[in-house]
Amino acid sequence: MKKSLIELERGLYKPKLPEALRFGVELQKREVVNVADEIKGIFPCTSGMPVVRFLRGEERKYEPVNVGVILSGGQAPGGHNVIAGLFDGLNHFNSRCRLYGFIGGPSGLIDHKYVEISFDLVDECRNTGGFDMIGSGRTKLETEEQFEKGREICEQLGIKALVIIGGDDSNTNACILAEYYEKKGYGIQVIGCPKTIDGDLKNEYIETSFGFDTACKVYSELIGNVQRDAISAKKYWHFVRLMGRSASHITLECALQTQPNVAIISEEVKEKNMSLSDIVDIIVDSVVKRSNGGQNFGTVIVPEGLIEFVPEMNRLIKELNDALASDDEYNQLKTDDDKRYYVMQALSPESREFYVTLPNRIAKQLALDRDPHGNVQVSKIETEELLIDLCTQRLKRLKDEGTFKGSFSALSHFFGYEGRCSYPTNFDSNYCYTLGFTAAALIVEKMTGYMVSIKHLTAPCDQWIAGGVPFTAMMTLEKRKGVMKPVIKKTLVDLSDEPFSFLEAHRGEWADETNTYLYPGPIQYYGPTELCDAATITLQLEHPYHHS
Amino acid sequence: MKKSLIELERGLYKPKLPEALRFGVELQKREVVNVADEIKGIFPCTSGMPVVRFLRGEERKYEPVNVGVILSGGQAPGGHNVIAGLFDGLNHFNSRCRLYGFIGGPSGLIDHKYVEISFDLVDECRNTGGFDMIGSGRTKLETEEQFEKGREICEQLGIKALVIIGGDDSNTNACILAEYYEKKGYGIQVIGCPKTIDGDLKNEYIETSFGFDTACKVYSELIGNVQRDAISAKKYWHFVRLMGRSASHITLECALQTQPNVAIISEEVKEKNMSLSDIVDIIVDSVVKRSNGGQNFGTVIVPEGLIEFVPEMNRLIKELNDALASDDEYNQLKTDDDKRYYVMQALSPESREFYVTLPNRIAKQLALDRDPHGNVQVSKIETEELLIDLCTQRLKRLKDEGTFKGSFSALSHFFGYEGRCSYPTNFDSNYCYTLGFTAAALIVEKMTGYMVSIKHLTAPCDQWIAGGVPFTAMMTLEKRKGVMKPVIKKTLVDLSDEPFSFLEAHRGEWADETNTYLYPGPIQYYGPTELCDAATITLQLEHPYHHS
C-alpha cells in the first residue's frame, strides 16, 4: 500500500517512555482510596486495592501472557500507539506474550471476531491516527451474557487479560467486567486506558485522556487560520462550533490557544443560568465594541453541547423528547407542516413561546430530525447558525435604534471529524505509547480492575510517573434513568479551576477592539521541543511543571 | 503583542532565493512573444517587449527608488513574504529605497491611504499567513479617474513603481494601468505578482500562483483526517466541497494528495456535458461497489464551482439571474412562498421541471439568497448537500429494487476559509519571497508592464530561474458583458494534461473497495526536505524536475 511521506516519516518516530519503564520495573503499592460503602458493596473484589506506580527495578522474568485489546467508542488520535505500546511492552516483559485485537470494538469480543496482532501490523500503524488497525465500535459491554461470551473466546485463545481503551462509559463497564471475572474466578484481568478527545475523563488520578491534545491542536490550527482570514479580509464574523459533547474542555483549550473574541463555555451558562438571550448579549456586545473601533470582524467559538445547557432550550428538548419519542400518531404524520403543527400542540405554553422565536431551520431540526429512539439529535443542531441568526436580528434592532453603526456579516463552521483521526502530536504519541506499555506492566504484575494512570505529564517524558488506579477509586453513584448506578464521573469544566480562570481574566481584553489573536499553526513534529512536544495549556495550568 | 510559538519560530526562517538573485544581477532579454494585433493596438507601449530573466552578474549601483505595494483580492498564504522579499530586495539594491504599502487593497491607492513599510513591520510578518500587514480589498482599478488619483499619491510620495499582488483580473488591470502610465509618460512602473489559491493563474510563463501550494496542503490534511475517520468508524460517507471558484485545480491536487473514492472535476463535467444525474451515477456506483465489499463508508470531494458546470443547473441559474436580477415586482414580495411561486413562473418549462426535483434547501437558496445585484450566489450553494440528497434518493430506489444492500449515511464539509491564511509552506515562503525580490530587481532595472515569472519551481530553490514576462504576452481577447476585452486568461484544468491524466488512470481503483487512502498530515516546516519543501503534485507532474 502506498503511503504518504509523513506516514513513512512518522513510522520511524520512537515514542518516549518514562525512565522507570525502560528497564526492569518494580510495582510500588501506595494509598488505598476510601470509597463509599455502596461502591464497595457493588465491587467487593475490585475495591480496597491500592493505587500503584512503577519504579525502576531489577530485570525479572515474567510468565508469558496472552492479551486481548479493544478500542471502544469514538476515535481519538493515538489509539494505535496504545496498542503499539502494549505490544512492545508485552514483548519487553516476555517475548512469548501474544496480543489479540478484537475487531470493531466490544462487539468483536462478544462475536468472537479478532486478529492476532503481529509485529508487522503494529509497525504499519506506529504514530498514525485513526482506529482502523482493528476498528472500534459503540456496543456497550453490560450484560452477563456478553461477559460470558467474552470469557469463551478468552479461554479459546488463552487470553488472561483484556485491555479496554475507551471513555468514561467504557471504563465504567470495564470495571463491572473486571469485578465479574474476578468474582467468578475466571482469571481474566481487565485494564482500562483513558481515551476521549472531549477531555472529560480526568480526575485526581488521570491528568488527561489521550487524543484531547491532538484534537485541540487541529481545531486551534483551523481557528487560527480562520481568524487570520477575518483580520485580513476585515468583513466577516466567523462562528465556530467545536466537537466535545457536553463538556467544554475543547472549546476552553482552543480559546486559550487562539484567543478569539468570544468563547462560550457551557458550564458557565449552566452555573449562571444564562438564557440564549444572555449569550447573544455577550456576542453582540463584542460586535458593537469592535465595530466602534472600526473592526467589523471577529471570531466566536462555542461548544457543541452548548444548546443543552441553555435552560429554555433544555426544557424544550425535554418536552419534545417526552412528547414525541414513541408517539405513533406523530410518526404517522406525512408532511413537515403537519409534524410541526403537532409539535407545537405538544409543548407547554413557555416552550411554545420560545419555539416560535427560533429561526426556521433550527425549529425544523428540532421538530423533524430524530434519532432512531425518537429523540432530538442535539449534536446535529447547528448552534452556530442559531446564534448568527439571533445576533443578526439583535444587531438589526440596534442599528434601527442608532446604537450600532457598523456592519455584521457572519460565516459558520463546525470543526469535529477533522480532529479525531489526525496523526497524534508528539505528546499524544508518547502518552499513548506509555499508556499501552504501562498496561502491559500492570498485566504481568497480575493487576486487574485498574485504569492506567500516568502523572506529571507536563514534565519531560522520562520523568512521567507510570502506574494504575483502581476503577473503583474513581466511582460515584449517579442516577441514570431513575436508578442509582456506579459510574466513573465525567469531569466538566470547573469554573474555579485555572484554565477557566485564565479565560475569565483575559476575555474582556480579547472581546474588545484590540487584536489579541494567536495563530497556533499546524502541528509540528520535527522542530524545537517547545513547539513540538508541549502539552495543552489546560494541562500546563492544571499541573504546572516545576523544574527541580 | 503576544505571539504563538510557531509565529516566533517562523519569524526566524530565512526564505531561500535563486542563486542568481543573491549577489549582483544581470538582466537578460530573451524572446519577444508574438501577440495578436488587437492586443498590440490596445497596448502599444507595453507590447513587443521581451521576456526577461536574471543571471548572476556584477554588483552594481542602482538609483534609490520609492515603491508602492498593493494586495488585491482574496487572501492567499505567502502575501506577507512577497512584501518581505520586495522590501529586502529593494534594500539589497539600494538601502535608500523606500517602500509604501497601500491600505486595504487598490482602494488605498485611490483614497491615498498608505503606510511606510519599516523593517520592524516586515520583521513582524515574515513567513506568516494573512494579508493583515496592510490589508487587501476587491476594488477594481479600472478607470482613468482612479489611475489619476493613483498618480497623485505616487507623485506626492515620490513613488516610481507599483507592485500589484493579485489574480488574473488584478493583473489584467495592472497591465492597463502600466500602459496608461507609460503612455502618459508619468514614469511610474507597474509590476504584477501571481496570487491566488485557486491555481488558475498559470500558463507558459507562470508555473503556479502563490498560495495554491499551502491551501491545497491544508485541505488535504483535513481530507486525510476525515477519511481516516471514515475508515475507522466505517459508517459515514464524507462529502467535501472545496474552495477554488470556477477552476478545479484545488480539488484535483487534493485528490492526488489524498486519493479519495470520488473526485469530481468541473472541467470534465463541462467537456463531457454531464448532467447532475451523471454525477450522481459516478458517486452511487462507488457507494454500491464499496458496499458490496463490506465498506459502507467513503469520501467524495467536489469543487465549489461544480454547480455552474452542470448544464441544467447552469441554464436554471442564468434564467433566475435574467428573470429576477432587477425585477421590482419580485423584490417587493414579502413571503418566501410567494417568492418561490414567482420564481417558478419565471422559468422555462425545462428549468421548472428540473427546479422541482431539487431538495427544498437548495431550491430555497436558489430562489432567495441573492447578492446585492440580485444574482444567485453560486459559491454559497451547498453542492455537497445537494449531492448527498440526490444520492440518498437514488440509493433508496436501488435498495427498494434490491440492487443495493448496504447502508448509506453521509456527512458534509466545506473547506475554504481555513486554507487562505495559513502560515505558508516552505515552498510558498520561498516562492513568495523570491517573487517579491524579483519584483525589486525588475524595478531597479526600470521594467514596467511585467509580471514576475519564476521558473523551474520543482528544482531546488537555488536553481529557480527568476525573471519577468510582459503582461501583454499573456493577454487574449474575451467577451465580457458582450464586449471584447483584453484579459489574462484563467487557466482551467486541462483534461489532456498530466495531473488530470493521473487522476483518470487511478480513480477506478480508488472508487472500489480496496483502501487506497493517503493521509498527508499537517504541513511540516522542520523535518526532512522531501516532507517539508516539496511542491504540489500538480506542479511535479506538469514540470518534472530532472536532476542534472
mmCIF file of C-alpha atoms in Angstrom, chain A residues 190-433:
data_model
loop_
_atom_site.group_PDB
_atom_site.id
_atom_site.type_symbol
_atom_site.label_atom_id
_atom_site.label_comp_id
_atom_site.label_asym_id
_atom_site.label_seq_id
_atom_site.Cartn_x
_atom_site.Cartn_y
_atom_site.Cartn_z
ATOM 1 C CA VAL A 190 -9.184 -6.175 32.940
ATOM 2 C CA ILE A 191 -7.216 -2.960 32.454
ATOM 3 C CA GLY A 192 -8.571 0.351 31.082
ATOM 4 C CA CYS A 193 -6.949 3.239 29.242
ATOM 5 C CA PRO A 194 -8.412 6.774 29.280
ATOM 6 C CA LYS A 195 -9.417 7.793 25.770
ATOM 7 C CA THR A 196 -11.522 10.694 24.550
ATOM 8 C CA ILE A 197 -10.851 13.868 22.607
ATOM 9 C CA ASP A 198 -13.515 15.550 24.759
ATOM 10 C CA GLY A 199 -11.111 15.741 27.704
ATOM 11 C CA ASP A 200 -13.835 14.941 30.230
ATOM 12 C CA LEU A 201 -12.231 11.783 31.594
ATOM 13 C CA LYS A 202 -9.880 13.329 34.117
ATOM 14 C CA ASN A 203 -9.648 13.430 37.865
ATOM 15 C CA GLU A 204 -7.183 13.227 40.723
ATOM 16 C CA TYR A 205 -5.528 10.186 39.112
ATOM 17 C CA ILE A 206 -5.975 10.855 35.417
ATOM 18 C CA GLU A 207 -4.442 14.140 34.310
ATOM 19 C CA THR A 208 -5.897 13.956 30.813
ATOM 20 C CA SER A 209 -7.395 11.499 28.354
ATOM 21 C CA PHE A 210 -5.469 10.795 25.196
ATOM 22 C CA GLY A 211 -6.489 12.480 21.945
ATOM 23 C CA PHE A 212 -7.513 15.719 23.639
ATOM 24 C CA ASP A 213 -4.097 17.231 22.959
ATOM 25 C CA THR A 214 -4.120 16.468 19.232
ATOM 26 C CA ALA A 215 -7.754 17.295 18.581
ATOM 27 C CA CYS A 216 -7.452 20.680 20.295
ATOM 28 C CA LYS A 217 -4.343 21.461 18.284
ATOM 29 C CA VAL A 218 -6.021 20.557 14.979
ATOM 30 C CA TYR A 219 -9.031 22.739 15.816
ATOM 31 C CA SER A 220 -6.797 25.550 17.046
ATOM 32 C CA GLU A 221 -4.832 25.496 13.808
ATOM 33 C CA LEU A 222 -8.106 25.969 11.930
ATOM 34 C CA ILE A 223 -9.482 28.640 14.264
ATOM 35 C CA GLY A 224 -6.173 30.492 13.985
ATOM 36 C CA ASN A 225 -6.315 30.312 10.201
ATOM 37 C CA VAL A 226 -9.892 31.499 10.126
ATOM 38 C CA GLN A 227 -9.213 34.429 12.418
ATOM 39 C CA ARG A 228 -6.172 35.430 10.390
ATOM 40 C CA ASP A 229 -8.560 35.414 7.443
ATOM 41 C CA ALA A 230 -11.007 37.546 9.429
ATOM 42 C CA ILE A 231 -8.398 40.171 10.338
ATOM 43 C CA SER A 232 -7.147 40.214 6.741
ATOM 44 C CA ALA A 233 -10.496 40.487 4.956
ATOM 45 C CA LYS A 234 -11.971 42.636 7.746
ATOM 46 C CA LYS A 235 -15.552 41.847 6.853
ATOM 47 C CA TYR A 236 -16.705 38.605 8.462
ATOM 48 C CA TRP A 237 -17.504 37.297 11.885
ATOM 49 C CA HIS A 238 -16.688 33.591 11.970
ATOM 50 C CA PHE A 239 -18.831 31.459 14.272
ATOM 51 C CA VAL A 240 -17.178 28.124 15.032
ATOM 52 C CA ARG A 241 -18.849 25.189 16.757
ATOM 53 C CA LEU A 242 -16.449 22.640 18.199
ATOM 54 C CA MET A 243 -16.872 18.974 18.981
ATOM 55 C CA GLY A 244 -16.668 17.843 22.597
ATOM 56 C CA ARG A 245 -20.140 16.658 23.625
ATOM 57 C CA SER A 246 -21.429 18.023 26.907
ATOM 58 C CA ALA A 247 -18.083 19.256 28.199
ATOM 59 C CA SER A 248 -16.473 22.498 27.052
ATOM 60 C CA HIS A 249 -12.848 21.461 27.618
ATOM 61 C CA ILE A 250 -12.073 21.562 23.894
ATOM 62 C CA THR A 251 -13.601 24.991 23.439
ATOM 63 C CA LEU A 252 -11.773 26.268 26.511
ATOM 64 C CA GLU A 253 -8.412 24.887 25.395
ATOM 65 C CA CYS A 254 -8.887 26.219 21.865
ATOM 66 C CA ALA A 255 -9.776 29.614 23.327
ATOM 67 C CA LEU A 256 -6.551 29.628 25.340
ATOM 68 C CA GLN A 257 -4.587 28.657 22.253
ATOM 69 C CA THR A 258 -6.170 31.151 19.842
ATOM 70 C CA GLN A 259 -7.666 33.994 21.947
ATOM 71 C CA PRO A 260 -10.851 34.531 19.934
ATOM 72 C CA ASN A 261 -13.123 37.494 20.610
ATOM 73 C CA VAL A 262 -15.792 35.353 22.243
ATOM 74 C CA ALA A 263 -15.717 31.837 23.686
ATOM 75 C CA ILE A 264 -18.858 30.471 25.305
ATOM 76 C CA ILE A 265 -18.410 27.823 27.987
ATOM 77 C CA SER A 266 -21.458 25.628 28.601
ATOM 78 C CA GLU A 267 -20.621 25.019 32.233
ATOM 79 C CA GLU A 268 -20.713 28.759 32.902
ATOM 80 C CA VAL A 269 -24.016 29.057 31.063
ATOM 81 C CA LYS A 270 -25.435 26.402 33.343
ATOM 82 C CA GLU A 271 -23.861 27.719 36.528
ATOM 83 C CA LYS A 272 -25.144 31.230 35.912
ATOM 84 C CA ASN A 273 -28.451 30.058 34.477
ATOM 85 C CA MET A 274 -27.844 32.099 31.346
ATOM 86 C CA SER A 275 -30.545 32.282 28.683
ATOM 87 C CA LEU A 276 -29.988 32.262 24.943
ATOM 88 C CA SER A 277 -30.579 35.984 25.077
ATOM 89 C CA ASP A 278 -27.771 36.398 27.633
ATOM 90 C CA ILE A 279 -25.393 34.588 25.284
ATOM 91 C CA VAL A 280 -26.460 36.788 22.401
ATOM 92 C CA ASP A 281 -25.785 39.789 24.685
ATOM 93 C CA ILE A 282 -22.184 38.705 25.145
ATOM 94 C CA ILE A 283 -21.557 38.272 21.440
ATOM 95 C CA VAL A 284 -23.394 41.416 20.375
ATOM 96 C CA ASP A 285 -21.532 43.391 22.987
ATOM 97 C CA SER A 286 -18.228 42.370 21.413
ATOM 98 C CA VAL A 287 -19.527 43.026 17.890
ATOM 99 C CA VAL A 288 -20.594 46.560 18.828
ATOM 100 C CA LYS A 289 -17.396 47.357 20.738
ATOM 101 C CA ARG A 290 -15.194 46.145 17.924
ATOM 102 C CA SER A 291 -17.297 47.893 15.336
ATOM 103 C CA ASN A 292 -16.910 51.170 17.235
ATOM 104 C CA GLY A 293 -13.170 50.609 16.953
ATOM 105 C CA GLY A 294 -13.609 50.100 13.198
ATOM 106 C CA GLN A 295 -13.290 46.322 13.275
ATOM 107 C CA ASN A 296 -16.315 44.719 11.681
ATOM 108 C CA PHE A 297 -14.938 41.229 12.032
ATOM 109 C CA GLY A 298 -14.249 38.676 14.715
ATOM 110 C CA THR A 299 -14.414 35.116 15.935
ATOM 111 C CA VAL A 300 -16.835 33.324 18.234
ATOM 112 C CA ILE A 301 -16.287 29.753 19.374
ATOM 113 C CA VAL A 302 -18.938 27.602 21.019
ATOM 114 C CA PRO A 303 -19.031 24.012 22.277
ATOM 115 C CA GLU A 304 -21.365 21.581 20.513
ATOM 116 C CA GLY A 305 -23.058 20.797 23.827
ATOM 117 C CA LEU A 306 -23.989 24.425 24.473
ATOM 118 C CA ILE A 307 -27.563 24.107 23.418
ATOM 119 C CA GLU A 308 -28.350 21.596 26.165
ATOM 120 C CA PHE A 309 -27.154 23.962 28.849
ATOM 121 C CA VAL A 310 -29.431 26.816 27.892
ATOM 122 C CA PRO A 311 -32.366 26.447 30.275
ATOM 123 C CA GLU A 312 -35.196 27.267 27.872
ATOM 124 C CA MET A 313 -33.696 25.045 25.163
ATOM 125 C CA ASN A 314 -33.090 22.252 27.604
ATOM 126 C CA ARG A 315 -36.734 22.372 28.663
ATOM 127 C CA LEU A 316 -37.892 22.476 25.070
ATOM 128 C CA ILE A 317 -35.792 19.462 24.110
ATOM 129 C CA LYS A 318 -37.022 17.508 27.123
ATOM 130 C CA GLU A 319 -40.619 18.265 26.252
ATOM 131 C CA LEU A 320 -40.038 17.272 22.648
ATOM 132 C CA ASN A 321 -38.417 14.014 23.665
ATOM 133 C CA ASP A 322 -41.074 13.198 26.225
ATOM 134 C CA ALA A 323 -43.940 14.073 23.945
ATOM 135 C CA LEU A 324 -42.772 12.538 20.717
ATOM 136 C CA ALA A 325 -40.317 9.759 21.415
ATOM 137 C CA SER A 326 -42.655 6.866 20.824
ATOM 138 C CA ASP A 327 -45.720 8.692 19.705
ATOM 139 C CA ASP A 328 -47.233 6.664 16.907
ATOM 140 C CA GLU A 329 -49.683 9.335 15.912
ATOM 141 C CA TYR A 330 -46.775 11.726 15.337
ATOM 142 C CA ASN A 331 -44.784 9.133 13.461
ATOM 143 C CA GLN A 332 -47.615 8.570 11.041
ATOM 144 C CA LEU A 333 -47.860 12.211 10.042
ATOM 145 C CA LYS A 334 -46.750 12.670 6.487
ATOM 146 C CA THR A 335 -45.946 16.322 5.802
ATOM 147 C CA ASP A 336 -43.463 18.559 7.528
ATOM 148 C CA ASP A 337 -46.110 21.138 8.223
ATOM 149 C CA ASP A 338 -48.355 18.599 9.899
ATOM 150 C CA LYS A 339 -45.462 17.488 12.088
ATOM 151 C CA ARG A 340 -44.541 20.977 13.125
ATOM 152 C CA TYR A 341 -48.111 21.793 13.948
ATOM 153 C CA TYR A 342 -48.363 18.622 16.002
ATOM 154 C CA VAL A 343 -45.142 19.509 17.802
ATOM 155 C CA MET A 344 -46.428 22.951 18.692
ATOM 156 C CA GLN A 345 -49.538 21.494 20.271
ATOM 157 C CA ALA A 346 -47.453 19.158 22.420
ATOM 158 C CA LEU A 347 -45.445 21.923 24.062
ATOM 159 C CA SER A 348 -46.041 23.841 27.276
ATOM 160 C CA PRO A 349 -47.001 27.492 26.773
ATOM 161 C CA GLU A 350 -43.483 28.712 27.750
ATOM 162 C CA SER A 351 -41.773 26.316 25.390
ATOM 163 C CA ARG A 352 -44.184 27.099 22.606
ATOM 164 C CA GLU A 353 -43.476 30.792 23.022
ATOM 165 C CA PHE A 354 -39.758 30.113 22.856
ATOM 166 C CA TYR A 355 -40.120 27.696 19.955
ATOM 167 C CA VAL A 356 -41.772 30.252 17.693
ATOM 168 C CA THR A 357 -38.878 32.679 18.176
ATOM 169 C CA LEU A 358 -36.403 30.174 16.750
ATOM 170 C CA PRO A 359 -35.172 30.506 13.186
ATOM 171 C CA ASN A 360 -36.947 28.261 10.727
ATOM 172 C CA ARG A 361 -34.070 25.932 10.067
ATOM 173 C CA ILE A 362 -33.476 25.224 13.753
ATOM 174 C CA ALA A 363 -37.176 24.863 14.528
ATOM 175 C CA LYS A 364 -37.337 22.315 11.759
ATOM 176 C CA GLN A 365 -34.326 20.396 13.016
ATOM 177 C CA LEU A 366 -35.891 20.183 16.449
ATOM 178 C CA ALA A 367 -39.224 19.046 15.131
ATOM 179 C CA LEU A 368 -38.079 16.689 12.434
ATOM 180 C CA ASP A 369 -34.559 15.318 12.803
ATOM 181 C CA ARG A 370 -34.958 12.491 15.273
ATOM 182 C CA ASP A 371 -32.651 9.642 16.174
ATOM 183 C CA PRO A 372 -33.932 6.043 15.982
ATOM 184 C CA HIS A 373 -35.357 6.369 19.518
ATOM 185 C CA GLY A 374 -37.282 9.469 18.513
ATOM 186 C CA ASN A 375 -35.032 11.828 20.439
ATOM 187 C CA VAL A 376 -33.857 15.209 19.253
ATOM 188 C CA GLN A 377 -30.329 14.864 17.873
ATOM 189 C CA VAL A 378 -28.719 17.560 19.952
ATOM 190 C CA SER A 379 -25.294 17.196 18.372
ATOM 191 C CA LYS A 380 -26.743 17.941 14.961
ATOM 192 C CA ILE A 381 -28.312 21.234 15.953
ATOM 193 C CA GLU A 382 -26.380 23.970 14.253
ATOM 194 C CA THR A 383 -25.943 26.162 17.313
ATOM 195 C CA GLU A 384 -23.590 28.437 15.407
ATOM 196 C CA GLU A 385 -26.320 29.136 12.834
ATOM 197 C CA LEU A 386 -28.838 29.747 15.578
ATOM 198 C CA LEU A 387 -26.539 32.274 17.231
ATOM 199 C CA ILE A 388 -25.761 34.006 13.928
ATOM 200 C CA ASP A 389 -29.458 34.334 13.287
ATOM 201 C CA LEU A 390 -30.221 35.719 16.728
ATOM 202 C CA CYS A 391 -27.270 38.123 16.657
ATOM 203 C CA THR A 392 -28.299 39.358 13.213
ATOM 204 C CA GLN A 393 -31.806 40.103 14.475
ATOM 205 C CA ARG A 394 -30.499 41.861 17.560
ATOM 206 C CA LEU A 395 -27.971 43.955 15.646
ATOM 207 C CA LYS A 396 -30.608 44.978 13.150
ATOM 208 C CA ARG A 397 -32.655 46.324 16.051
ATOM 209 C CA LEU A 398 -29.654 48.158 17.473
ATOM 210 C CA LYS A 399 -28.978 49.598 14.054
ATOM 211 C CA ASP A 400 -32.568 50.848 13.774
ATOM 212 C CA GLU A 401 -32.167 52.416 17.211
ATOM 213 C CA GLY A 402 -28.935 54.034 16.101
ATOM 214 C CA THR A 403 -26.731 52.332 18.709
ATOM 215 C CA PHE A 404 -24.942 50.098 16.186
ATOM 216 C CA LYS A 405 -23.389 51.771 13.200
ATOM 217 C CA GLY A 406 -21.198 49.014 11.798
ATOM 218 C CA SER A 407 -21.838 46.062 9.553
ATOM 219 C CA PHE A 408 -22.302 42.437 10.578
ATOM 220 C CA SER A 409 -21.800 39.573 8.209
ATOM 221 C CA ALA A 410 -21.200 36.084 9.601
ATOM 222 C CA LEU A 411 -19.939 32.722 8.398
ATOM 223 C CA SER A 412 -20.319 29.432 10.234
ATOM 224 C CA HIS A 413 -18.041 26.433 10.718
ATOM 225 C CA PHE A 414 -18.173 23.121 12.526
ATOM 226 C CA PHE A 415 -14.856 21.515 13.393
ATOM 227 C CA GLY A 416 -15.200 17.946 14.568
ATOM 228 C CA TYR A 417 -14.389 14.955 12.401
ATOM 229 C CA GLU A 418 -11.207 16.703 11.222
ATOM 230 C CA GLY A 419 -9.671 16.300 14.663
ATOM 231 C CA ARG A 420 -10.474 12.746 15.709
ATOM 232 C CA CYS A 421 -8.081 10.888 13.433
ATOM 233 C CA SER A 422 -5.172 13.244 12.889
ATOM 234 C CA TYR A 423 -1.666 11.883 13.313
ATOM 235 C CA PRO A 424 -1.156 12.203 17.068
ATOM 236 C CA THR A 425 1.031 15.035 18.330
ATOM 237 C CA ASN A 426 4.344 14.015 19.841
ATOM 238 C CA PHE A 427 2.652 14.439 23.215
ATOM 239 C CA ASP A 428 -0.157 12.028 22.346
ATOM 240 C CA SER A 429 2.268 9.655 20.593
ATOM 241 C CA ASN A 430 4.381 9.446 23.744
ATOM 242 C CA TYR A 431 1.446 9.455 26.139
ATOM 243 C CA CYS A 432 -0.425 6.717 24.293
ATOM 244 C CA TYR A 433 2.642 4.553 23.892
#
